[in-house]
PDB file of C-alpha atoms in Angstrom:
ATOM      1  CA  MET A  28     -12.294 129.679  87.355  1.00 48.00           C
ATOM      2  CA  ALA A  29      -8.856 129.596  85.474  1.00 60.00           C
ATOM      3  CA  ALA A  30     -10.396 130.150  82.136  1.00 61.00           C
ATOM      4  CA  GLU A  31     -12.073 133.060  83.376  1.00 62.00           C
ATOM      5  CA  ILE A  32      -9.066 134.691  84.920  1.00 64.00           C
ATOM      6  CA  LEU A  33      -7.110 134.053  81.613  1.00 76.00           C
ATOM      7  CA  LYS A  34      -9.544 135.745  79.299  1.00 72.00           C
ATOM      8  CA  GLY A  35      -7.494 137.895  77.023  1.00 82.00           C
ATOM      9  CA  LEU A  36      -4.125 136.479  78.125  1.00 90.00           C
ATOM     10  CA  PHE A  37      -3.587 133.813  75.765  1.00 92.00           C
ATOM     11  CA  GLY A  38      -1.681 135.966  73.329  1.00 93.00           C
ATOM     12  CA  VAL A  39       0.611 137.642  75.774  1.00 94.00           C
ATOM     13  CA  THR A  40       3.818 136.235  74.003  1.00 94.00           C
ATOM     14  CA  ILE A  41       2.483 136.017  70.601  1.00 95.00           C
ATOM     15  CA  PRO A  42       3.783 138.625  68.179  1.00 95.00           C
ATOM     16  CA  LYS A  43       1.509 141.512  67.370  1.00 95.00           C
ATOM     17  CA  CYS A  44       1.449 140.844  63.768  1.00 96.00           C
ATOM     18  CA  TYR A  45      -0.423 137.653  64.782  1.00 96.00           C
ATOM     19  CA  GLY A  46      -2.866 139.394  67.137  1.00 94.00           C
ATOM     20  CA  GLY A  47      -0.929 138.905  70.237  1.00 94.00           C
ATOM     21  CA  GLU A  48       0.555 141.395  72.969  1.00 93.00           C
ATOM     22  CA  GLY A  49       4.177 140.406  72.113  1.00 93.00           C
ATOM     23  CA  LEU A  50       5.174 140.996  75.808  1.00 93.00           C
ATOM     24  CA  SER A  51       8.880 141.146  76.681  1.00 92.00           C
ATOM     25  CA  LEU A  52      10.583 138.572  79.070  1.00 91.00           C
ATOM     26  CA  SER A  53      10.158 141.063  81.943  1.00 95.00           C
ATOM     27  CA  GLU A  54       6.680 142.024  81.155  1.00 94.00           C
ATOM     28  CA  LEU A  55       5.859 138.255  81.199  1.00 93.00           C
ATOM     29  CA  VAL A  56       7.427 137.530  84.450  1.00 94.00           C
ATOM     30  CA  ASP A  57       5.367 140.475  85.891  1.00 95.00           C
ATOM     31  CA  THR A  58       2.237 138.895  84.393  1.00 92.00           C
ATOM     32  CA  PHE A  59       2.861 135.616  85.800  1.00 93.00           C
ATOM     33  CA  ILE A  60       3.744 137.021  89.318  1.00 94.00           C
ATOM     34  CA  ASP A  61       0.527 138.927  89.310  1.00 93.00           C
ATOM     35  CA  LEU A  62      -1.442 135.934  87.995  1.00 91.00           C
ATOM     36  CA  SER A  63       0.017 133.442  90.347  1.00 92.00           C
ATOM     37  CA  TYR A  64      -1.139 135.443  93.184  1.00 92.00           C
ATOM     38  CA  LYS A  65      -4.811 135.052  91.894  1.00 88.00           C
ATOM     39  CA  SER A  66      -4.541 131.415  90.764  1.00 87.00           C
ATOM     40  CA  LEU A  67      -1.637 129.077  90.574  1.00 89.00           C
ATOM     41  CA  SER A  68      -3.688 126.636  88.352  1.00 87.00           C
ATOM     42  CA  ALA A  69      -4.367 129.446  85.958  1.00 88.00           C
ATOM     43  CA  ALA A  70      -0.740 130.490  85.934  1.00 90.00           C
ATOM     44  CA  ALA A  71       0.310 126.789  85.077  1.00 89.00           C
ATOM     45  CA  LEU A  72      -2.311 126.651  82.368  1.00 90.00           C
ATOM     46  CA  LEU A  73      -1.110 129.737  80.780  1.00 92.00           C
ATOM     47  CA  GLY A  74       2.657 128.687  81.358  1.00 92.00           C
ATOM     48  CA  SER A  75       1.872 125.555  79.222  1.00 92.00           C
ATOM     49  CA  HIS A  76       0.279 127.749  76.366  1.00 94.00           C
ATOM     50  CA  VAL A  77       3.046 130.194  76.415  1.00 95.00           C
ATOM     51  CA  ARG A  78       5.584 127.374  76.162  1.00 94.00           C
ATOM     52  CA  VAL A  79       3.963 126.113  72.870  1.00 95.00           C
ATOM     53  CA  ALA A  80       4.033 129.633  71.625  1.00 96.00           C
ATOM     54  CA  TYR A  81       7.613 129.767  72.333  1.00 94.00           C
ATOM     55  CA  TYR A  82       8.218 126.671  70.365  1.00 94.00           C
ATOM     56  CA  LEU A  83       6.314 127.868  67.446  1.00 95.00           C
ATOM     57  CA  GLU A  84       8.299 131.207  67.456  1.00 95.00           C
ATOM     58  CA  GLU A  85      11.741 129.787  67.956  1.00 94.00           C
ATOM     59  CA  PHE A  86      11.368 126.403  65.785  1.00 94.00           C
ATOM     60  CA  GLY A  87       7.887 126.608  63.743  1.00 94.00           C
ATOM     61  CA  THR A  88       7.830 127.313  60.070  1.00 95.00           C
ATOM     62  CA  LYS A  89       5.891 130.331  58.820  1.00 96.00           C
ATOM     63  CA  GLU A  90       3.135 128.270  57.956  1.00 96.00           C
ATOM     64  CA  GLN A  91       2.847 126.854  61.411  1.00 96.00           C
ATOM     65  CA  GLN A  92       3.030 130.175  62.923  1.00 97.00           C
ATOM     66  CA  GLU A  93       0.197 131.424  60.495  1.00 96.00           C
ATOM     67  CA  LEU A  94      -1.776 128.304  61.306  1.00 96.00           C
ATOM     68  CA  TYR A  95      -1.824 128.509  64.966  1.00 97.00           C
ATOM     69  CA  PHE A  96      -0.523 131.909  66.175  1.00 97.00           C
ATOM     70  CA  TYR A  97      -3.730 133.983  65.397  1.00 96.00           C
ATOM     71  CA  ARG A  98      -5.996 131.171  66.901  1.00 95.00           C
ATOM     72  CA  MET A  99      -3.821 130.877  70.026  1.00 95.00           C
ATOM     73  CA  ALA A 100      -3.866 134.531  70.709  1.00 95.00           C
ATOM     74  CA  SER A 101      -7.611 134.513  70.422  1.00 92.00           C
ATOM     75  CA  SER A 102      -7.915 131.386  72.670  1.00 91.00           C
ATOM     76  CA  SER A 103      -9.778 129.476  70.103  1.00 92.00           C
ATOM     77  CA  VAL A 104      -6.856 127.129  70.275  1.00 94.00           C
ATOM     78  CA  ILE A 105      -5.442 126.403  73.686  1.00 93.00           C
ATOM     79  CA  ALA A 106      -2.184 124.404  73.850  1.00 95.00           C
ATOM     80  CA  ALA A 107      -0.831 121.988  76.287  1.00 93.00           C
ATOM     81  CA  HIS A 108       2.949 121.092  76.406  1.00 92.00           C
ATOM     82  CA  ALA A 109       3.724 117.339  76.960  1.00 89.00           C
ATOM     83  CA  HIS A 110       7.193 117.244  78.472  1.00 83.00           C
ATOM     84  CA  THR A 111       7.191 115.232  81.722  1.00 79.00           C
ATOM     85  CA  GLU A 112       7.988 111.502  81.159  1.00 78.00           C
ATOM     86  CA  ARG A 113       9.096 108.475  83.185  1.00 79.00           C
ATOM     87  CA  GLN A 114      10.574 106.591  80.248  1.00 83.00           C
ATOM     88  CA  PRO A 115      11.864 108.224  76.971  1.00 85.00           C
ATOM     89  CA  THR A 116       9.227 109.163  74.477  1.00 89.00           C
ATOM     90  CA  THR A 117      10.200 108.201  71.197  1.00 91.00           C
ATOM     91  CA  ALA A 118       9.300 109.263  67.649  1.00 91.00           C
ATOM     92  CA  LYS A 119      10.243 107.093  64.571  1.00 92.00           C
ATOM     93  CA  ARG A 120       9.289 107.702  61.045  1.00 91.00           C
ATOM     94  CA  ALA A 121       7.104 105.101  59.243  1.00 90.00           C
ATOM     95  CA  LYS A 122       6.677 105.810  55.717  1.00 90.00           C
ATOM     96  CA  ASP A 123       4.881 109.288  55.238  1.00 89.00           C
ATOM     97  CA  LYS A 124       4.133 109.830  59.045  1.00 89.00           C
ATOM     98  CA  PHE A 125       5.845 109.642  62.282  1.00 91.00           C
ATOM     99  CA  VAL A 126       4.789 107.089  65.236  1.00 90.00           C
ATOM    100  CA  ILE A 127       5.143 108.600  68.691  1.00 90.00           C
ATOM    101  CA  ASP A 128       5.554 105.926  71.484  1.00 89.00           C
ATOM    102  CA  GLY A 129       5.629 107.066  75.039  1.00 87.00           C
ATOM    103  CA  TYR A 130       3.743 108.019  78.138  1.00 85.00           C
ATOM    104  CA  LYS A 131       3.324 111.583  79.666  1.00 85.00           C
ATOM    105  CA  PRO A 132       2.109 111.463  83.085  1.00 83.00           C
ATOM    106  CA  ILE A 133       1.634 115.201  83.644  1.00 82.00           C
ATOM    107  CA  VAL A 134       0.507 117.481  80.779  1.00 86.00           C
ATOM    108  CA  THR A 135      -0.908 120.715  82.469  1.00 81.00           C
ATOM    109  CA  ASN A 136      -4.096 121.503  80.723  1.00 81.00           C
ATOM    110  CA  ALA A 137      -4.250 118.398  78.742  1.00 83.00           C
ATOM    111  CA  ALA A 138      -7.923 117.825  79.073  1.00 82.00           C
ATOM    112  CA  GLY A 139      -8.843 121.510  77.958  1.00 85.00           C
ATOM    113  CA  ALA A 140      -6.220 121.787  74.983  1.00 90.00           C
ATOM    114  CA  ASN A 141      -6.979 121.057  71.608  1.00 91.00           C
ATOM    115  CA  LEU A 142      -3.145 121.412  70.594  1.00 95.00           C
ATOM    116  CA  ILE A 143      -0.407 119.541  72.501  1.00 94.00           C
ATOM    117  CA  ALA A 144       3.358 119.981  71.696  1.00 93.00           C
ATOM    118  CA  VAL A 145       4.900 116.725  72.415  1.00 92.00           C
ATOM    119  CA  THR A 146       8.832 116.505  73.152  1.00 89.00           C
ATOM    120  CA  THR A 147      10.345 113.149  72.018  1.00 89.00           C
ATOM    121  CA  ASN A 148      13.807 111.541  71.595  1.00 84.00           C
ATOM    122  CA  ASN A 149      15.259 112.908  74.896  1.00 82.00           C
ATOM    123  CA  HIS A 150      13.486 116.362  74.157  1.00 80.00           C
ATOM    124  CA  SER A 151      15.571 117.028  70.872  1.00 85.00           C
ATOM    125  CA  ASP A 152      12.371 116.846  68.738  1.00 90.00           C
ATOM    126  CA  ILE A 153       8.957 118.477  69.067  1.00 92.00           C
ATOM    127  CA  PHE A 154       5.813 117.626  67.590  1.00 92.00           C
ATOM    128  CA  LEU A 155       2.549 119.419  67.287  1.00 94.00           C
ATOM    129  CA  ILE A 156      -0.484 117.277  67.555  1.00 91.00           C
ATOM    130  CA  ASP A 157      -4.002 118.687  66.908  1.00 91.00           C
ATOM    131  CA  ILE A 158      -6.504 117.223  69.241  1.00 87.00           C
ATOM    132  CA  PRO A 159      -8.349 114.753  68.821  1.00 83.00           C
ATOM    133  CA  ALA A 160      -5.598 112.807  67.236  1.00 81.00           C
ATOM    134  CA  SER A 161      -5.746 109.129  66.416  1.00 78.00           C
ATOM    135  CA  GLY A 162      -3.786 107.053  69.155  1.00 77.00           C
ATOM    136  CA  LEU A 163      -3.766 109.770  71.448  1.00 78.00           C
ATOM    137  CA  TYR A 164      -5.333 109.115  74.974  1.00 72.00           C
ATOM    138  CA  VAL A 165      -5.900 112.158  77.368  1.00 76.00           C
ATOM    139  CA  GLY A 166      -6.966 110.921  80.904  1.00 70.00           C
TER     140      GLY A 166
END
């Protein structure tokens, strides 16, 4: 049901130049209020996707924005936000890659996502992980 309700909403905050709606914060709040009356689970799923779009807009490179924004706005990429943790999630450089170690017990929409933004090092670093990914387990 949540995916049906969200049809056409995945690009609400993505800039218009990338195929999104580019809603303002007040318009986004109104959208979430209306959506929450219909389905809290749909609002949570969209909230996770919108958070990742925010990360990309504020901290992403132009290349990352071009890679993900068009597909996020069209819903061919659905994003999840891995933030919640019991123990700190760490990321350490190992030669030409990073090794992320941790456990995120609650990741809204993880099972339906094909992109996850993972916060590490006390939430000071954010990694974008395309799914499927080696070593990533989604329960």
